[in-house]
mmCIF file of C-alpha atoms and ligand atoms in Angstrom:
data_model
loop_
_atom_site.group_PDB
_atom_site.id
_atom_site.type_symbol
_atom_site.label_atom_id
_atom_site.label_comp_id
_atom_site.label_asym_id
_atom_site.label_seq_id
_atom_site.Cartn_x
_atom_site.Cartn_y
_atom_site.Cartn_z
ATOM 1 C CA MET A 1 117.474 108.373 114.440
ATOM 2 C CA ALA A 2 119.766 108.254 117.478
ATOM 3 C CA LYS A 3 118.319 108.966 120.902
ATOM 4 C CA TYR A 4 121.409 111.071 121.821
ATOM 5 C CA ARG A 5 123.017 113.809 119.712
ATOM 6 C CA ARG A 6 126.285 114.150 121.657
ATOM 7 C CA ILE A 7 127.641 111.544 124.004
ATOM 8 C CA LEU A 8 130.540 111.102 126.383
ATOM 9 C CA LEU A 9 131.540 107.451 126.229
ATOM 10 C CA LYS A 10 133.489 106.213 129.222
ATOM 11 C CA LEU A 11 135.467 103.027 128.677
ATOM 12 C CA SER A 12 137.308 101.270 131.448
ATOM 13 C CA GLY A 13 140.943 100.347 130.974
ATOM 14 C CA GLU A 14 140.231 96.925 132.362
ATOM 15 C CA SER A 15 137.674 96.203 129.620
ATOM 16 C CA LEU A 16 140.315 96.984 127.016
ATOM 17 C CA ALA A 17 142.449 94.191 128.429
ATOM 18 C CA ALA A 18 139.617 91.699 127.922
ATOM 19 C CA GLU A 19 140.068 88.386 129.846
ATOM 20 C CA SER A 20 143.727 88.943 130.692
ATOM 21 C CA LYS A 21 142.933 92.105 132.773
ATOM 22 C CA GLN A 22 146.414 93.464 131.916
ATOM 23 C CA GLY A 23 147.648 95.192 128.770
ATOM 24 C CA ILE A 24 145.565 95.736 125.651
ATOM 25 C CA SER A 25 143.554 93.169 123.731
ATOM 26 C CA VAL A 26 143.821 93.959 120.030
ATOM 27 C CA GLU A 27 140.619 92.121 119.336
ATOM 28 C CA ARG A 28 138.639 94.061 122.003
ATOM 29 C CA LEU A 29 140.204 97.353 120.720
ATOM 30 C CA GLN A 30 138.963 96.615 117.204
ATOM 31 C CA GLN A 31 135.499 95.706 118.440
ATOM 32 C CA TYR A 32 135.274 98.998 120.317
ATOM 33 C CA ALA A 33 136.670 100.998 117.356
ATOM 34 C CA GLN A 34 134.199 99.495 114.875
ATOM 35 C CA GLN A 35 131.197 100.165 117.149
ATOM 36 C CA ILE A 36 132.408 103.783 117.743
ATOM 37 C CA LYS A 37 132.944 104.300 114.002
ATOM 38 C CA ASP A 38 129.395 103.031 113.205
ATOM 39 C CA ALA A 39 127.907 105.376 115.804
ATOM 40 C CA SER A 40 129.937 108.287 114.488
ATOM 41 C CA GLN A 41 128.978 107.546 110.882
ATOM 42 C CA GLY A 42 125.363 107.466 112.097
ATOM 43 C CA GLY A 43 125.725 111.157 113.062
ATOM 44 C CA VAL A 44 126.306 110.942 116.788
ATOM 45 C CA GLU A 45 128.989 113.286 118.175
ATOM 46 C CA ILE A 46 131.314 111.179 120.351
ATOM 47 C CA GLY A 47 133.675 112.229 123.085
ATOM 48 C CA ILE A 48 135.543 109.429 124.794
ATOM 49 C CA VAL A 49 137.350 109.025 128.099
ATOM 50 C CA ILE A 50 139.308 105.809 128.759
ATOM 51 C CA GLY A 51 140.610 104.553 132.023
ATOM 52 C CA GLY A 52 144.048 103.153 132.714
ATOM 53 C CA GLY A 53 143.304 100.312 135.157
ATOM 54 C CA ASN A 54 144.644 97.696 132.750
ATOM 55 C CA ILE A 55 148.101 99.320 133.132
ATOM 56 C CA PHE A 56 148.330 101.147 136.434
ATOM 57 C CA ARG A 57 146.205 102.558 139.242
ATOM 58 C CA GLY A 58 147.705 105.082 141.663
ATOM 59 C CA LEU A 59 145.920 103.645 144.714
ATOM 60 C CA GLN A 60 147.191 100.166 144.122
ATOM 61 C CA GLY A 61 150.700 101.572 143.645
ATOM 62 C CA ALA A 62 150.409 103.467 146.907
ATOM 63 C CA GLY A 63 149.743 100.112 148.686
ATOM 64 C CA LYS A 64 153.064 98.843 147.292
ATOM 65 C CA GLY A 65 155.128 101.796 148.458
ATOM 66 C CA PHE A 66 154.729 104.137 145.502
ATOM 67 C CA ASP A 67 154.332 107.826 146.199
ATOM 68 C CA ARG A 68 150.530 108.444 145.685
ATOM 69 C CA VAL A 69 150.898 111.529 143.468
ATOM 70 C CA LYS A 70 153.525 109.894 141.278
ATOM 71 C CA GLY A 71 151.369 106.714 141.169
ATOM 72 C CA ASP A 72 148.354 108.769 140.039
ATOM 73 C CA GLN A 73 150.500 110.449 137.406
ATOM 74 C CA MET A 74 151.457 107.010 136.128
ATOM 75 C CA GLY A 75 147.820 106.138 136.065
ATOM 76 C CA MET A 76 147.089 109.281 134.014
ATOM 77 C CA CYS A 77 149.868 108.343 131.587
ATOM 78 C CA ALA A 78 148.269 104.882 131.330
ATOM 79 C CA THR A 79 145.063 106.510 130.103
ATOM 80 C CA VAL A 80 147.048 108.307 127.462
ATOM 81 C CA ILE A 81 148.533 104.969 126.283
ATOM 82 C CA ASN A 82 145.007 103.504 125.981
ATOM 83 C CA SER A 83 143.720 106.599 124.224
ATOM 84 C CA LEU A 84 146.547 106.379 121.631
ATOM 85 C CA ALA A 85 145.723 102.702 121.101
ATOM 86 C CA LEU A 86 142.085 103.501 120.493
ATOM 87 C CA SER A 87 143.007 106.377 118.203
ATOM 88 C CA SER A 88 145.256 104.094 116.193
ATOM 89 C CA ALA A 89 142.423 101.488 115.861
ATOM 90 C CA LEU A 90 140.035 104.266 114.641
ATOM 91 C CA ASP A 91 142.722 105.482 112.180
ATOM 92 C CA ALA A 92 142.942 101.949 110.812
ATOM 93 C CA LEU A 93 139.195 102.030 110.147
ATOM 94 C CA GLY A 94 139.467 105.457 108.434
ATOM 95 C CA GLN A 95 137.486 107.157 111.266
ATOM 96 C CA PRO A 96 138.611 110.765 111.877
ATOM 97 C CA ASN A 97 139.644 111.242 115.470
ATOM 98 C CA ARG A 98 141.981 113.151 117.769
ATOM 99 C CA VAL A 99 143.552 112.696 121.130
ATOM 100 C CA LEU A 100 143.463 115.607 123.541
ATOM 101 C CA THR A 101 145.489 115.432 126.743
ATOM 102 C CA ALA A 102 144.672 117.013 130.180
ATOM 103 C CA VAL A 103 148.281 117.980 130.714
ATOM 104 C CA ARG A 104 150.612 119.295 127.979
ATOM 105 C CA MET A 105 152.482 116.499 126.113
ATOM 106 C CA GLU A 106 152.689 117.633 122.486
ATOM 107 C CA PRO A 107 153.193 115.986 120.045
ATOM 108 C CA ILE A 108 151.576 112.952 121.626
ATOM 109 C CA GLY A 109 148.276 114.801 121.824
ATOM 110 C CA GLU A 110 146.951 118.340 121.792
ATOM 111 C CA PHE A 111 146.336 120.110 125.108
ATOM 112 C CA TYR A 112 142.685 119.853 125.931
ATOM 113 C CA SER A 113 140.274 122.765 125.741
ATOM 114 C CA LYS A 114 136.509 122.753 125.495
ATOM 115 C CA ARG A 115 136.692 124.793 122.315
ATOM 116 C CA LYS A 116 139.022 122.323 120.556
ATOM 117 C CA ALA A 117 136.956 119.385 121.668
ATOM 118 C CA VAL A 118 133.602 120.860 120.560
ATOM 119 C CA GLU A 119 134.938 122.096 117.225
ATOM 120 C CA ALA A 120 136.303 118.673 116.436
ATOM 121 C CA LEU A 121 133.039 117.048 117.500
ATOM 122 C CA ARG A 122 131.081 119.317 115.204
ATOM 123 C CA ARG A 123 133.389 118.283 112.371
ATOM 124 C CA GLY A 124 132.464 114.675 112.998
ATOM 125 C CA GLU A 125 135.689 113.694 114.603
ATOM 126 C CA VAL A 126 135.800 111.276 117.546
ATOM 127 C CA VAL A 127 137.462 113.185 120.372
ATOM 128 C CA ILE A 128 139.441 111.104 122.899
ATOM 129 C CA MET A 129 140.077 113.110 126.032
ATOM 130 C CA SER A 130 143.013 111.488 127.783
ATOM 131 C CA GLY A 131 144.810 111.977 131.101
ATOM 132 C CA GLY A 132 141.761 112.114 133.263
ATOM 133 C CA THR A 133 141.325 115.455 134.979
ATOM 134 C CA GLY A 134 145.072 116.037 134.967
ATOM 135 C CA CYS A 135 145.085 115.972 138.764
ATOM 136 C CA PRO A 136 145.963 113.233 141.270
ATOM 137 C CA TYR A 137 143.401 111.817 143.666
ATOM 138 C CA PHE A 138 140.714 111.680 140.930
ATOM 139 C CA THR A 139 139.567 108.906 138.714
ATOM 140 C CA THR A 140 138.663 108.699 135.039
ATOM 141 C CA ASP A 141 135.041 108.380 136.083
ATOM 142 C CA THR A 142 135.345 111.818 137.479
ATOM 143 C CA GLY A 143 137.326 112.837 134.413
ATOM 144 C CA SER A 144 134.497 111.674 132.183
ATOM 145 C CA ALA A 145 131.816 113.342 134.290
ATOM 146 C CA LEU A 146 133.827 116.575 134.046
ATOM 147 C CA ARG A 147 134.446 116.328 130.264
ATOM 148 C CA GLY A 148 130.825 115.228 129.621
ATOM 149 C CA ILE A 149 129.537 118.307 131.452
ATOM 150 C CA GLU A 150 132.087 120.555 129.715
ATOM 151 C CA ILE A 151 131.276 119.405 126.215
ATOM 152 C CA GLU A 152 127.532 119.576 127.038
ATOM 153 C CA ALA A 153 126.942 115.913 126.265
ATOM 154 C CA ASP A 154 123.343 114.715 126.434
ATOM 155 C CA VAL A 155 124.451 111.651 128.430
ATOM 156 C CA MET A 156 127.425 109.824 129.772
ATOM 157 C CA LEU A 157 127.433 106.265 128.382
ATOM 158 C CA LYS A 158 129.406 104.184 130.829
ATOM 159 C CA GLY A 159 130.501 101.065 128.956
ATOM 160 C CA THR A 160 131.205 98.298 131.473
ATOM 161 C CA ARG A 161 131.527 94.478 131.442
ATOM 162 C CA VAL A 162 128.287 93.950 133.317
ATOM 163 C CA ASP A 163 124.788 94.677 131.983
ATOM 164 C CA GLY A 164 123.925 97.686 134.195
ATOM 165 C CA VAL A 165 123.557 98.693 137.814
ATOM 166 C CA PHE A 166 122.698 95.884 140.193
ATOM 167 C CA THR A 167 121.584 95.638 143.843
ATOM 168 C CA ALA A 168 124.949 93.914 144.539
ATOM 169 C CA ASP A 169 128.005 92.866 142.523
ATOM 170 C CA PRO A 170 126.554 90.456 139.911
ATOM 171 C CA GLU A 171 129.942 88.800 139.522
ATOM 172 C CA ARG A 172 129.880 87.793 143.174
ATOM 173 C CA ASP A 173 126.235 87.576 144.188
ATOM 174 C CA PRO A 174 123.921 85.455 141.984
ATOM 175 C CA GLU A 175 120.845 86.950 143.699
ATOM 176 C CA ALA A 176 121.696 90.465 142.518
ATOM 177 C CA THR A 177 118.978 92.100 140.341
ATOM 178 C CA MET A 178 119.459 94.895 137.849
ATOM 179 C CA PHE A 179 117.768 98.347 137.902
ATOM 180 C CA THR A 180 116.341 99.717 134.614
ATOM 181 C CA ASP A 181 116.688 103.162 136.118
ATOM 182 C CA ILE A 182 117.652 104.711 139.391
ATOM 183 C CA THR A 183 118.228 108.209 140.812
ATOM 184 C CA TYR A 184 121.698 109.544 141.737
ATOM 185 C CA GLN A 185 120.447 109.905 145.291
ATOM 186 C CA GLU A 186 119.655 106.259 145.541
ATOM 187 C CA VAL A 187 122.969 105.234 144.081
ATOM 188 C CA LEU A 188 124.701 107.318 146.742
ATOM 189 C CA ALA A 189 122.374 106.175 149.590
ATOM 190 C CA ARG A 190 122.805 102.474 148.708
ATOM 191 C CA SER A 191 126.523 102.922 148.122
ATOM 192 C CA LEU A 192 126.148 101.249 144.728
ATOM 193 C CA ARG A 193 129.467 101.144 142.932
ATOM 194 C CA VAL A 194 128.310 102.600 139.592
ATOM 195 C CA MET A 195 130.999 105.209 139.800
ATOM 196 C CA ASP A 196 132.924 106.811 142.649
ATOM 197 C CA VAL A 197 131.034 109.353 144.849
ATOM 198 C CA THR A 198 132.830 112.385 143.329
ATOM 199 C CA ALA A 199 131.858 111.452 139.804
ATOM 200 C CA THR A 200 128.270 110.670 140.765
ATOM 201 C CA ALA A 201 127.924 113.927 142.678
ATOM 202 C CA LEU A 202 129.349 115.894 139.763
ATOM 203 C CA CYS A 203 126.796 114.345 137.397
ATOM 204 C CA MET A 204 123.985 114.910 139.846
ATOM 205 C CA GLN A 205 124.848 118.535 140.388
ATOM 206 C CA ASN A 206 125.017 119.241 136.699
ATOM 207 C CA ASN A 207 122.160 116.874 135.619
ATOM 208 C CA LEU A 208 124.270 114.733 133.362
ATOM 209 C CA PRO A 209 122.403 111.350 133.049
ATOM 210 C CA ILE A 210 124.547 108.245 133.193
ATOM 211 C CA HIS A 211 123.555 105.228 131.060
ATOM 212 C CA VAL A 212 125.402 102.135 132.224
ATOM 213 C CA PHE A 213 125.509 99.238 129.719
ATOM 214 C CA ASN A 214 127.572 96.235 128.756
ATOM 215 C CA MET A 215 130.031 97.539 126.108
ATOM 216 C CA ASP A 216 131.584 94.020 125.695
ATOM 217 C CA VAL A 217 128.505 92.746 123.927
ATOM 218 C CA TYR A 218 129.078 93.643 120.275
ATOM 219 C CA GLY A 219 126.318 95.983 118.942
ATOM 220 C CA ASN A 220 125.230 97.216 122.429
ATOM 221 C CA LEU A 221 126.533 100.800 121.787
ATOM 222 C CA ALA A 222 124.174 101.024 118.725
ATOM 223 C CA ARG A 223 121.355 99.449 120.799
ATOM 224 C CA VAL A 224 121.731 102.168 123.492
ATOM 225 C CA LEU A 225 121.907 104.881 120.855
ATOM 226 C CA ARG A 226 118.703 103.513 119.191
ATOM 227 C CA GLY A 227 116.920 103.765 122.603
ATOM 228 C CA GLU A 228 116.526 100.001 123.123
ATOM 229 C CA PRO A 229 115.787 99.197 126.791
ATOM 230 C CA ILE A 230 119.203 97.837 127.827
ATOM 231 C CA GLY A 231 121.352 98.836 130.767
ATOM 232 C CA THR A 232 120.492 101.204 133.601
ATOM 233 C CA LEU A 233 119.746 104.961 133.431
ATOM 234 C CA VAL A 234 120.941 106.984 136.439
ATOM 235 C CA HIS A 235 119.091 110.317 136.584
ATOM 236 C CA LEU A 236 117.816 113.107 138.914
HETATM 237 N N1 UDP B 301 143.959 109.191 137.568
HETATM 238 C C1 UDP B 301 144.255 110.375 138.214
HETATM 239 N N2 UDP B 301 143.475 111.479 137.980
HETATM 240 C C2 UDP B 301 142.510 111.473 137.065
HETATM 241 C C3 UDP B 301 142.193 110.283 136.427
HETATM 242 C C4 UDP B 301 142.996 109.174 136.682
HETATM 243 O O1 UDP B 301 145.158 110.459 139.083
HETATM 244 O O2 UDP B 301 141.824 112.524 136.871
HETATM 245 C C5 UDP B 301 144.868 108.050 137.788
HETATM 246 C C6 UDP B 301 144.509 107.233 139.023
HETATM 247 O O3 UDP B 301 145.654 106.759 139.636
HETATM 248 C C7 UDP B 301 143.658 106.075 138.470
HETATM 249 C C8 UDP B 301 144.383 105.818 137.127
HETATM 250 O O4 UDP B 301 144.746 107.123 136.671
HETATM 251 O O5 UDP B 301 143.726 104.927 139.278
HETATM 252 C C9 UDP B 301 143.636 105.100 136.108
HETATM 253 O O6 UDP B 301 142.333 105.580 136.006
HETATM 254 P P1 UDP B 301 141.068 104.698 136.505
HETATM 255 O O7 UDP B 301 141.401 103.928 137.714
HETATM 256 O O8 UDP B 301 139.903 105.610 136.582
HETATM 257 O O9 UDP B 301 140.892 103.758 135.313
HETATM 258 P P2 UDP B 301 139.724 102.572 135.032
HETATM 259 O O10 UDP B 301 139.334 102.007 136.394
HETATM 260 O O11 UDP B 301 138.585 103.291 134.426
HETATM 261 O O12 UDP B 301 140.436 101.635 134.105
#
């Protein structure tokens, strides 16, 4: 019996690139797709938001002379590319799924609406909500907070390449320790970089818990769904 009935799974674009940090690792994609299929076949309704950092980030582009709004639009397109890649990997496993886009771009994906997303979830399809919020100056963390709240998910599962939320960056500080749970307020007060402030505030205001875990360890998605004590829960 899964702990959560309906989830919003946030995957970072960078994780999709695996070690190379750029582009898409086919191996990583297949690992993600298999874990997502297993969870879906177990009866969990799964909405997904993927980032685009493995391809393009608007803010980085702005530093190199790109127009910020156009750069963010490029970033949003990058999330669509990643979403199509995941969709294709799920297709290959025979897992029903659909890609919705935050801005109109048929026939690449259907224009997002809550109704479409929820109907597909109820039918057992994995729903990949691409294009972030559709607006510049936001991130896919904020996009996933927004979509998670809209589809009335029980939790946002934030799949990262570290084990949870730490006192400091565990990849830089060997002294960093991990929280098993923490409040949104404390995340904000300590400036912990779980998600950006906008995304954290949106989750806090709408009481959407965030479960941060290491998605790159195969089987961890199932472990979180079974309620095993891994990762960090961010809550009210
Ligand atoms: N982006 C945006 N609006 C959104 C979501 C994303 O403008 O609602 C752009 C922004 O430029 C961002 C890029 O898309 O840098 C990729 O998303 P993100 O950085 O969140 O990807 P991740 O870090 O999760 O791979």
